[in-house]
XYZ file of C-alpha atoms in Angstrom:
704
model
C 28.279 10.696 -4.755
C 25.330 8.399 -5.390
C 25.849 5.502 -7.791
C 22.711 5.097 -9.910
C 22.798 1.430 -10.790
C 21.339 -0.406 -13.738
C 20.372 -4.044 -13.737
C 23.401 -6.260 -13.071
C 25.710 -3.417 -12.032
C 27.502 -3.549 -8.668
C 29.065 -0.953 -6.417
C 31.325 -1.212 -3.334
C 29.865 -0.288 0.037
C 31.956 2.055 2.148
C 29.856 1.669 5.306
C 28.721 -1.312 7.328
C 25.649 0.192 8.993
C 23.139 0.841 6.240
C 19.531 1.738 5.660
C 17.746 0.418 2.581
C 14.890 2.677 1.558
C 12.090 1.403 -0.663
C 9.558 3.666 -2.353
C 6.719 2.175 -4.392
C 3.465 3.469 -5.793
C 1.458 0.894 -3.844
C 1.871 -1.063 -0.589
C 4.465 -3.812 -0.961
C 5.959 -6.387 1.384
C 9.688 -6.081 2.061
C 11.730 -9.149 3.003
C 15.402 -10.084 3.291
C 17.040 -13.478 2.882
C 20.508 -14.545 3.988
C 22.399 -17.120 1.951
C 25.748 -18.827 1.603
C 28.334 -18.272 -1.143
C 26.031 -19.946 -3.691
C 23.070 -17.833 -2.545
C 21.192 -20.781 -1.037
C 18.965 -19.908 1.895
C 19.483 -22.566 4.598
C 15.902 -22.467 5.903
C 13.090 -20.298 7.170
C 15.389 -19.038 9.930
C 17.342 -17.223 7.235
C 14.397 -15.084 6.072
C 13.378 -11.785 7.679
C 9.717 -11.028 6.924
C 6.768 -9.234 8.581
C 6.023 -12.262 10.746
C 9.675 -12.532 11.927
C 11.215 -9.158 11.090
C 14.566 -9.448 12.887
C 17.669 -11.452 12.013
C 21.217 -10.843 13.266
C 22.200 -7.557 11.634
C 18.924 -7.220 9.650
C 15.506 -5.789 10.421
C 12.613 -5.372 7.975
C 9.215 -3.707 8.213
C 6.409 -5.430 10.059
C 3.666 -4.725 7.517
C 3.017 -3.864 3.900
C 3.571 -0.200 3.027
C 4.377 2.030 0.071
C 7.590 3.143 1.795
C 10.008 0.970 3.765
C 13.239 1.469 5.665
C 15.241 -1.689 6.261
C 18.104 -1.600 8.764
C 21.258 -3.588 7.918
C 24.429 -3.907 10.006
C 26.908 -5.901 7.937
C 29.298 -6.202 10.878
C 26.601 -8.027 12.847
C 25.771 -10.474 10.060
C 27.076 -14.012 10.836
C 30.300 -15.014 9.083
C 28.465 -17.878 7.351
C 26.292 -15.351 5.490
C 27.807 -14.207 2.193
C 24.697 -12.813 0.533
C 21.748 -10.710 1.676
C 18.905 -10.349 -0.837
C 16.264 -7.636 -0.541
C 12.912 -8.890 -1.833
C 9.720 -7.026 -2.672
C 6.333 -8.691 -3.115
C 2.814 -7.463 -3.741
C 0.417 -8.510 -0.957
C -2.199 -11.042 -2.012
C -5.767 -11.419 -0.885
C -7.081 -8.665 -3.164
C -5.404 -5.879 -1.157
C -3.983 -4.155 -4.233
C -2.520 -4.682 -7.704
C -1.627 -8.235 -8.680
C 1.455 -7.382 -10.788
C 4.246 -4.824 -10.730
C 3.508 -3.818 -14.301
C 0.321 -2.120 -13.109
C 2.105 0.291 -10.739
C 4.974 2.744 -10.868
C 8.476 1.242 -10.927
C 9.734 0.712 -7.347
C 12.797 2.702 -6.278
C 15.401 1.303 -3.893
C 18.260 3.261 -2.303
C 21.101 2.176 -0.022
C 22.024 4.941 2.419
C 24.339 5.465 5.338
C 23.103 6.380 8.785
C 23.570 10.047 7.941
C 21.010 9.709 5.140
C 23.514 10.056 2.300
C 22.778 7.746 -0.628
C 25.494 5.260 -1.536
C 23.648 3.557 -4.391
C 20.168 3.560 -5.899
C 18.257 1.456 -8.374
C 14.893 1.855 -10.147
C 13.283 -1.502 -10.932
C 12.064 -0.909 -14.466
C 10.844 -3.483 -16.984
C 8.574 -5.439 -14.641
C 5.242 -6.655 -16.001
C 3.459 -9.798 -14.827
C 5.787 -10.324 -11.866
C 4.360 -10.079 -8.361
C 7.639 -10.682 -6.501
C 11.138 -9.451 -7.290
C 14.698 -9.588 -5.982
C 15.537 -5.883 -5.854
C 19.090 -5.762 -4.490
C 21.806 -8.139 -3.439
C 24.413 -7.339 -0.821
C 27.278 -9.794 -1.169
C 30.658 -10.402 0.468
C 33.679 -10.664 -1.812
C 37.194 -11.080 -0.381
C 36.174 -9.625 2.948
C 34.465 -6.534 1.445
C 30.778 -5.952 0.840
C 29.219 -4.794 -2.405
C 25.702 -4.117 -3.650
C 24.327 -5.387 -6.949
C 21.138 -4.308 -8.741
C 19.261 -7.533 -9.548
C 15.671 -6.794 -10.629
C 14.828 -10.478 -11.140
C 11.031 -10.869 -11.063
C 8.813 -13.915 -10.566
C 5.309 -14.201 -12.003
C 4.622 -17.060 -9.606
C 4.889 -14.750 -6.637
C 6.820 -15.008 -3.417
C 6.567 -18.788 -3.184
C 8.304 -19.217 -6.557
C 10.997 -16.697 -5.615
C 11.787 -18.420 -2.306
C 11.814 -21.829 -3.968
C 14.321 -20.526 -6.516
C 16.607 -19.615 -3.630
C 16.654 -23.230 -2.479
C 14.131 -22.938 0.338
C 12.287 -26.229 0.767
C 9.464 -24.684 2.787
C 8.893 -21.874 0.275
C 5.126 -22.251 -0.086
C 4.524 -22.572 3.659
C 6.657 -19.515 4.379
C 4.866 -17.496 1.693
C 1.576 -18.351 3.395
C 2.986 -17.255 6.749
C 4.016 -13.931 5.224
C 0.542 -13.413 3.746
C -1.051 -14.062 7.155
C 1.280 -11.566 8.835
C 0.547 -8.964 6.153
C -3.217 -9.503 6.456
C -2.953 -9.030 10.208
C -0.984 -5.826 9.718
C -3.548 -4.443 7.272
C -6.366 -5.240 9.687
C -4.760 -3.156 12.455
C -3.414 -0.352 10.285
C -4.812 3.146 10.152
C -5.867 3.698 6.561
C -4.303 6.347 4.367
C -6.391 8.989 2.612
C -6.822 8.712 -1.151
C -3.801 10.004 -3.107
C -3.789 13.386 -4.779
C -3.897 13.898 -8.495
C -1.218 16.023 -10.078
C -3.501 18.545 -11.781
C -6.120 19.089 -9.105
C -8.941 17.945 -11.409
C -12.130 17.661 -9.406
C -14.354 15.831 -11.862
C -14.631 12.072 -11.752
C -15.222 10.249 -14.974
C -16.062 6.697 -15.859
C -16.732 4.978 -19.126
C -20.118 3.476 -19.877
C -21.031 0.421 -17.864
C -20.610 -2.955 -19.444
C -23.762 -4.705 -20.556
C -25.616 -6.062 -17.606
C -24.187 -3.591 -15.113
C -25.328 -0.193 -13.979
C -23.388 2.969 -13.285
C -23.705 2.330 -9.576
C -22.164 -1.137 -9.735
C -19.305 -1.244 -7.228
C -17.244 -3.180 -9.742
C -17.691 -0.436 -12.331
C -17.603 2.606 -10.073
C -15.017 5.283 -10.843
C -11.949 5.237 -8.664
C -9.507 7.913 -7.630
C -6.347 8.090 -9.639
C -2.764 8.862 -8.741
C -0.119 7.323 -6.571
C 0.876 7.988 -3.011
C 3.656 10.536 -2.617
C 7.067 9.368 -1.603
C 7.734 9.654 2.104
C 9.719 12.732 3.093
C 12.620 12.608 5.472
C 11.659 12.112 9.123
C 11.137 15.104 11.308
C 8.720 17.984 11.449
C 9.718 20.616 8.938
C 6.404 22.347 8.427
C 3.777 21.304 5.943
C 3.814 21.969 2.250
C 0.752 22.682 0.189
C -0.558 20.712 -2.723
C -3.610 20.251 -4.866
C -6.736 18.680 -3.449
C -7.792 15.212 -4.425
C -10.748 14.604 -6.725
C -14.047 14.323 -4.886
C -15.564 11.009 -3.935
C -18.856 10.946 -5.861
C -21.897 10.211 -3.738
C -24.385 8.108 -5.693
C -27.847 9.653 -5.562
C -30.986 8.187 -4.150
C -33.133 6.379 -6.699
C -34.795 8.808 -9.054
C -33.032 11.940 -7.795
C -30.265 12.238 -10.376
C -26.563 12.835 -9.681
C -25.869 13.953 -6.146
C -23.482 16.666 -5.032
C -20.002 15.437 -4.493
C -17.994 15.689 -1.305
C -14.292 16.406 -1.644
C -11.874 13.588 -1.096
C -9.091 14.161 1.415
C -5.746 15.202 0.092
C -2.483 15.218 1.948
C -1.715 18.815 1.674
C 1.282 17.881 3.619
C 2.244 14.565 2.296
C -0.354 11.175 6.183
C -3.288 8.732 8.650
C -2.220 6.977 4.786
C -4.419 9.411 7.182
C -4.061 10.068 8.943
C -2.741 7.595 5.716
C -3.332 6.989 11.332
C -3.767 7.276 9.984
C -3.310 5.647 8.649
C -2.501 4.402 6.371
C -1.682 4.043 5.882
C -8.117 4.254 1.136
C -10.538 2.651 -1.238
C -13.160 4.862 -2.889
C -16.441 5.035 -1.117
C -19.089 2.581 -2.182
C -22.609 3.532 -3.216
C -25.369 3.712 -0.685
C -28.058 3.126 -3.288
C -28.158 2.573 -7.037
C -27.715 5.568 -9.292
C -30.425 6.582 -11.706
C -29.630 5.589 -15.284
C -28.994 8.412 -17.706
C -28.535 8.646 -21.424
C -24.798 8.883 -20.953
C -24.628 5.322 -19.657
C -24.931 4.096 -23.200
C -22.450 6.497 -24.734
C -19.497 8.542 -23.523
C -18.105 9.172 -20.031
C -20.154 10.484 -17.133
C -19.053 13.878 -15.789
C -19.774 14.381 -12.105
C -18.260 17.877 -11.931
C -20.378 20.862 -10.958
C -21.155 22.943 -14.098
C -20.087 26.212 -12.445
C -17.308 24.951 -10.200
C -13.733 25.893 -10.985
C -11.435 23.006 -11.833
C -8.145 24.637 -11.008
C -6.406 24.048 -7.714
C -7.286 26.509 -4.957
C -4.547 28.862 -3.819
C -2.807 28.100 -0.537
C -4.712 29.555 2.406
C -3.722 33.075 3.356
C -2.196 33.339 6.818
C -4.694 34.486 9.429
C -1.960 35.688 11.769
C 1.027 38.021 11.277
C 4.246 36.269 10.294
C 6.522 35.070 13.061
C 9.690 36.868 14.015
C 12.873 35.769 12.218
C 14.247 32.590 13.756
C 10.960 31.762 15.474
C 8.653 28.885 14.441
C 5.689 29.654 12.216
C 2.571 30.597 14.124
C -0.056 27.876 13.654
C -3.337 28.712 11.933
C -6.484 26.577 11.806
C -7.209 25.419 8.269
C -3.597 25.909 7.144
C -3.848 23.328 4.369
C -5.228 23.175 0.859
C -8.833 22.257 0.191
C -12.056 23.457 -1.375
C -13.704 24.179 1.956
C -12.708 24.807 5.550
C -13.918 21.303 6.381
C -11.535 19.754 3.862
C -8.683 22.014 4.938
C -9.111 21.019 8.559
C -9.282 17.353 7.561
C -6.011 17.645 5.654
C -4.395 19.615 8.463
C -5.313 17.026 11.093
C -3.845 14.202 9.067
C -0.812 16.354 8.349
C -0.285 16.640 12.099
C -0.636 12.861 12.388
C 2.065 12.277 9.796
C 4.373 14.915 11.237
C 4.123 13.357 14.684
C 4.774 9.892 13.250
C 7.863 10.983 11.341
C 9.438 13.177 13.992
C 8.991 10.361 16.530
C 10.546 7.907 14.071
C 13.511 10.232 13.656
C 13.933 10.481 17.434
C 13.734 6.729 17.981
C 16.166 6.101 15.141
C 18.639 8.592 16.624
C 18.391 6.978 20.059
C 18.891 3.519 18.556
C 21.973 4.797 16.756
C 23.328 6.273 19.989
C 22.729 2.960 21.787
C 24.407 0.950 19.026
C 27.397 3.303 18.919
C 27.885 3.110 22.686
C 27.655 -0.686 22.669
C 30.131 -0.937 19.804
C 32.635 1.338 21.524
C 32.346 -0.633 24.745
C 32.757 -3.935 22.891
C 35.864 -2.669 21.133
C 37.337 -1.453 24.400
C 36.641 -4.724 26.202
C 37.971 -6.838 23.337
C 41.508 -5.634 24.160
C 42.764 -7.432 27.308
C 45.088 -4.529 28.083
C 42.195 -2.082 28.489
C 39.806 -4.199 30.540
C 41.126 -3.122 33.912
C 42.567 -0.019 35.400
C 41.896 3.623 34.772
C 42.069 3.319 30.992
C 38.991 1.069 30.901
C 37.050 3.434 33.136
C 37.959 6.381 30.927
C 36.822 4.558 27.793
C 33.512 3.614 29.400
C 32.905 7.137 30.655
C 33.681 8.602 27.236
C 31.316 6.153 25.523
C 28.500 6.962 27.946
C 29.135 10.691 27.599
C 28.886 10.512 23.793
C 25.723 8.465 24.128
C 24.106 11.013 26.420
C 25.110 13.842 24.096
C 23.542 12.194 21.071
C 20.397 11.261 23.004
C 20.047 14.797 24.375
C 20.397 16.272 20.889
C 17.691 13.917 19.577
C 15.375 14.752 22.466
C 15.895 18.494 21.972
C 14.901 18.180 18.307
C 11.869 16.099 19.284
C 10.806 18.590 21.961
C 11.043 21.425 19.441
C 8.784 19.585 16.986
C 6.361 18.521 19.734
C 6.035 22.100 20.924
C 5.163 23.217 17.396
C 2.614 20.429 16.972
C 1.102 21.100 20.410
C 0.661 24.770 19.533
C -0.995 23.781 16.267
C -3.305 21.341 18.060
C -4.375 24.045 20.512
C -5.407 26.222 17.565
C -7.018 23.511 15.432
C -9.060 21.686 18.085
C -11.415 24.605 18.919
C -11.986 25.267 15.202
C -13.178 21.743 14.354
C -16.779 21.231 13.163
C -19.032 18.854 15.141
C -18.166 15.828 12.984
C -14.466 16.289 13.858
C -14.816 17.636 17.407
C -14.674 15.806 20.710
C -17.706 15.666 22.968
C -16.083 18.256 25.253
C -15.799 20.814 22.436
C -18.030 23.902 22.896
C -19.135 23.558 19.257
C -21.738 21.018 20.415
C -23.554 23.712 22.411
C -24.522 25.361 19.131
C -25.251 22.087 17.331
C -27.801 22.062 14.521
C -28.818 18.990 12.523
C -26.816 19.156 9.254
C -28.300 19.130 5.780
C -25.244 17.523 4.141
C -23.103 14.511 4.990
C -19.605 15.540 6.162
C -16.530 14.068 4.540
C -15.328 12.350 7.739
C -16.186 11.621 11.354
C -14.075 11.421 14.498
C -13.815 7.956 16.035
C -11.449 8.809 18.872
C -7.941 10.105 19.559
C -4.427 8.796 18.911
C -1.198 9.532 20.755
C 2.349 8.211 21.202
C 4.208 7.551 24.474
C 6.761 10.302 23.759
C 4.032 12.921 24.336
C 0.791 11.438 25.717
C -0.747 14.886 26.037
C -0.617 15.525 22.282
C -3.702 13.810 20.892
C -4.490 13.614 17.194
C -8.151 13.115 16.179
C -8.771 9.823 14.389
C -10.835 10.926 11.394
C -12.414 8.279 9.152
C -14.077 8.978 5.806
C -17.824 8.720 5.350
C -19.613 6.589 4.372
C -17.754 3.996 6.432
C -15.840 1.623 4.197
C -15.436 -1.123 6.793
C -17.284 -2.147 9.903
C -16.250 -1.414 13.482
C -15.421 -3.941 16.184
C -15.633 -2.650 19.761
C -13.512 -5.172 21.647
C -15.195 -6.054 24.943
C -12.321 -8.286 26.049
C -10.602 -7.745 29.385
C -7.375 -6.271 27.994
C -6.523 -2.988 29.684
C -8.741 -3.652 32.714
C -7.541 -4.678 36.148
C -8.248 -8.269 37.090
C -9.768 -11.176 35.193
C -12.756 -11.715 37.444
C -16.364 -11.909 36.357
C -16.822 -8.348 37.567
C -13.987 -7.290 35.303
C -15.700 -8.971 32.361
C -19.014 -7.208 33.070
C -17.205 -3.894 33.405
C -15.495 -4.431 30.054
C -18.791 -5.232 28.321
C -20.453 -2.163 29.812
C -17.607 0.129 28.734
C -17.638 -1.400 25.250
C -21.362 -0.779 24.844
C -21.026 2.795 26.141
C -18.335 3.357 23.512
C -20.628 1.918 20.837
C -23.461 4.228 21.905
C -21.151 7.286 21.869
C -19.983 6.428 18.350
C -23.549 5.775 17.193
C -24.741 9.095 18.599
C -21.957 10.852 16.708
C -22.923 9.144 13.448
C -26.577 10.052 13.939
C -25.586 13.651 14.678
C -23.544 14.178 11.507
C -26.053 12.725 9.018
C -29.032 14.704 7.669
C -32.496 13.764 8.964
C -33.680 10.420 7.678
C -30.334 9.571 6.084
C -29.079 7.194 8.789
C -30.948 4.391 10.554
C -29.796 2.299 13.514
C -30.744 -1.285 14.382
C -29.683 -3.022 17.605
C -29.338 -6.732 18.307
C -29.188 -7.436 22.052
C -30.006 -11.125 22.222
C -29.665 -11.374 26.012
C -31.227 -7.991 26.748
C -28.251 -7.027 28.922
C -27.441 -3.660 27.304
C -30.517 -1.707 28.432
C -28.438 0.639 30.613
C -25.891 1.811 28.010
C -28.637 1.932 25.331
C -30.788 4.295 27.406
C -29.803 7.493 25.505
C -30.827 5.906 22.186
C -34.035 4.416 23.595
C -35.245 7.567 25.366
C -34.610 9.798 22.345
C -36.474 7.495 19.942
C -33.768 7.523 17.262
C -33.676 3.743 16.829
C -35.337 2.447 13.663
C -36.818 -0.481 15.603
C -36.687 -1.646 19.251
C -33.607 -3.734 20.159
C -33.995 -7.290 18.915
C -33.823 -9.959 21.639
C -33.522 -13.717 21.478
C -32.671 -15.936 18.552
C -35.908 -15.008 16.741
C -35.126 -11.286 16.977
C -31.602 -11.876 15.693
C -32.908 -13.841 12.708
C -35.520 -11.164 11.903
C -33.084 -8.222 11.865
C -30.404 -10.092 9.926
C -32.993 -11.313 7.433
C -34.318 -7.800 6.741
C -30.863 -6.261 6.304
C -29.636 -9.151 4.172
C -32.700 -8.716 1.937
C -31.924 -5.000 1.633
C -28.340 -5.711 0.560
C -29.505 -8.281 -1.997
C -32.151 -6.005 -3.516
C -29.890 -2.969 -3.797
C -27.074 -5.040 -5.290
C -29.408 -6.499 -7.910
C -30.805 -3.063 -8.766
C -27.321 -1.603 -9.061
C -26.058 -4.371 -11.306
C -29.162 -4.310 -13.476
C -29.188 -0.521 -13.758
C -32.810 -0.459 -12.598
C -33.103 1.680 -9.458
C -36.832 2.194 -10.018
C -37.380 -1.521 -9.486
C -36.674 -1.266 -5.751
C -39.728 -1.942 -3.565
C -41.377 1.294 -2.397
C -41.098 0.253 1.256
C -37.302 -0.197 1.067
C -35.450 2.371 3.179
C -32.529 3.597 1.058
C -30.885 5.500 3.932
C -27.582 4.322 5.395
C -28.165 1.589 7.971
C -26.054 0.688 11.021
C -26.421 -2.656 12.771
C -25.144 -2.798 16.367
C -24.621 -6.354 17.587
C -24.089 -6.644 21.335
C -22.454 -9.627 23.012
C -21.782 -11.618 19.833
C -22.123 -14.625 19.309
C -24.855 -14.986 21.959
C -28.140 -15.812 20.214
C -26.476 -16.606 16.853
C -26.800 -19.950 15.105
C -24.759 -21.009 12.076
C -27.146 -19.349 9.627
C -27.056 -16.071 11.565
C -23.251 -16.134 11.657
C -23.163 -16.612 7.886
C -25.549 -13.696 7.368
C -23.445 -11.496 9.649
C -20.305 -12.273 7.659
C -22.213 -11.462 4.476
C -23.286 -8.083 5.835
C -19.727 -7.294 6.932
C -18.359 -8.101 3.459
C -21.083 -6.783 1.141
C -22.977 -4.285 3.267
C -20.690 -1.202 3.236
C -20.818 -0.933 -0.564
C -24.611 -0.547 -0.474
C -25.019 1.420 2.740
C -25.320 -1.262 5.437
C -22.674 -0.988 8.158
C -21.783 -3.218 11.087
C -20.719 -2.320 14.630
C -19.824 -5.485 16.508
C -19.482 -5.356 20.313
C -17.823 -8.626 21.189
C -15.016 -10.462 22.933
C -13.172 -12.636 20.445
C -12.632 -15.314 23.081
C -16.395 -15.796 23.349
C -16.431 -16.864 19.687
C -13.398 -19.140 19.968
C -15.587 -22.190 19.319
C -15.933 -21.127 15.677
C -12.166 -21.388 15.211
C -10.709 -19.940 12.003
C -14.178 -19.624 10.453
C -14.521 -16.101 11.856
C -10.950 -14.945 11.176
C -12.017 -13.121 7.960
C -14.744 -11.346 9.935
C -12.371 -10.029 12.593
C -9.849 -8.931 9.962
C -12.490 -7.079 7.951
C -13.479 -4.888 10.910
C -11.599 -1.943 12.373
C -10.852 -2.857 15.985
C -11.505 -0.178 18.599
C -11.270 -0.525 22.365
C -13.324 0.973 25.216
C -10.125 1.773 27.126
C -6.820 3.246 25.899
C -4.865 0.586 24.019
C -1.863 0.726 21.664
C -3.162 -1.592 18.948
C -3.293 0.718 15.911
C -0.347 1.152 13.545
C 0.509 3.857 11.021
C 1.373 2.923 7.417
C 4.895 4.439 7.315
C 7.000 3.245 10.232
C 4.567 1.005 12.109
C 4.358 2.999 15.357
C 2.040 1.470 17.940
C -0.445 4.305 18.477
C -2.544 4.404 21.612
C -6.224 4.730 20.760
C -8.630 6.455 23.148
C -12.397 6.140 22.565
C -14.567 9.271 22.225
C -16.382 8.907 25.536
C -18.664 11.582 26.912
C -17.245 13.596 29.862
C -18.680 12.473 33.237
C -21.864 14.316 34.105
C -22.297 15.779 30.619
C -25.704 15.577 28.933
C -24.447 16.615 25.516
C -25.357 13.266 23.932
C -28.947 13.412 25.184
C -29.307 16.995 23.920
C -27.880 16.166 20.510
C -30.028 13.039 20.120
C -33.117 15.036 21.107
C -32.436 17.458 18.254
C -31.858 14.558 15.845
C -35.178 12.961 16.849
C -37.032 16.267 16.518
C -35.554 16.872 13.065
C -36.645 13.394 11.988
C -40.206 14.076 13.103
C -40.246 17.420 11.290
C -38.954 15.821 8.098
C -41.160 12.766 8.422
C -38.088 10.494 8.875
């Protein structure tokens, strides 16, 4: 029976191997400290945190997340440790709320390895605190107990650690923040959370004086909190209500634009995924919105006047029900949503989450089998009488047999779930629209230039080592909320020779061109412009499809003068649109200003960049996405090593992609290392040239 604790209450622990589950309404950092009988932490070596997640008998999560699972083995904790504190802290750096009072009360549960709850505690009453001691596991007369603490600290993690007697508290808090920032930079973002009532309209109060309705600081945001993580394992997907749409600000003088639905987890994801995930901020405006009379009065209603506001019914099955005892037959679009596009988006990220959780369950079961075998062998060898002879051999054989049985059971469950997900993928992949489909999908043979912007675009595929053949599309919301970094380093390639470096740069630029062609293909005519900076002029080969089709806004810029010209024009565009948005005066934009989304491709950075150009590039990476200017950086970080930590914020702000398969992306639930594969064109295929030719023809017809 679960003991529901209140603050200060304790409860005996009947098991030594525990799992501490944390569920919060926003990403939090989970830590654990080990102390003596007085609770004093001896030093940084006694703190488990994302930068150093493992201590004897303790393991914490490696990144900030809304849900955590901390592993604790009290038998493996050193005898000098009498207290283990579980800490929660809100990540700094503007990655979320600054105090616990602004989010739902965190929930913490202590469970056994079988998943049964031993004790739970809801941390209520928090307000200005940004760090809190949630639970305390303490040793009393040889037995362990758990106590609900709930002690918060408004001064953050540094104040909490200092209160535990840690002399290097501030330095360690900084180390934790750096580790968390690194984890966020490599994490697959989560889709926006669902609302409980399925309301599709987005409302915002009137802008404050001096700001316009399109001001990013005053833009409406999606409401709701992320759902609690379900138990690991694939159990089929549930249905839910779709999220409110992400309002697309209109072009100047055109009035409110049609909204595109925001992704909902009809099945709980990439936080995506959510690859994804997540483990997502609302989309920023591409141009200022036209002022209306409502900006001086009540709220603005972006809902369609004739669109229903109730949640859509779950999709009807398109196939007859499966036989009793057989798995459900997969159906494309088997998720909630207001359109097939949204349903497929939700279904893909549902598959991502299901694969992440069933793999986590399998790995956890194997780890348990390994730990149980090792413990049985240690117990057998600790008795001198059983170390030799037939008795020792029998004990070892029995331990290995139990281990193999448990591992086989876990693998059988995983294979069952993988078979179901593979069958679903085989049904979903052919049904994907061009924005979601791979270049080898037949849907491209019937491609037509779209008249509306899709809700997402495919940037590649993700898979796990347990089943490399099961690939999940990496879908990212449009407009892009962060820039892309195509890493042209030598990782993943054979050899470190100069030839290897040239090969890596060529593959990176080919990946950039494939992604650019996809973005051009999914936007309406004249709604997406591309600029290229190739200071050394060495990317003519990979850029050939873009150059021959004539889809580039201007010829590739070469040399330092070309770099300065392109950066100057795009920086001016960002400045003008920001000023118009904040002043609520979209009509004041110069008539020659192109209000379409703009993509800047920078090849071989930092070649051709001086200090001023580097500053402008950082400015575009930070401020550009909110006003429709996006960055795609093709670079090797080692080439920019001379700038030192000056460029660290730039690298962290970009989503890193690789031209070769690489396991550098993490999901927001259990931190799996997902292998990313770029969306390259099949050898010998001319699909990109054909698609770009249609895009160029549509631009000429529309005068774009």
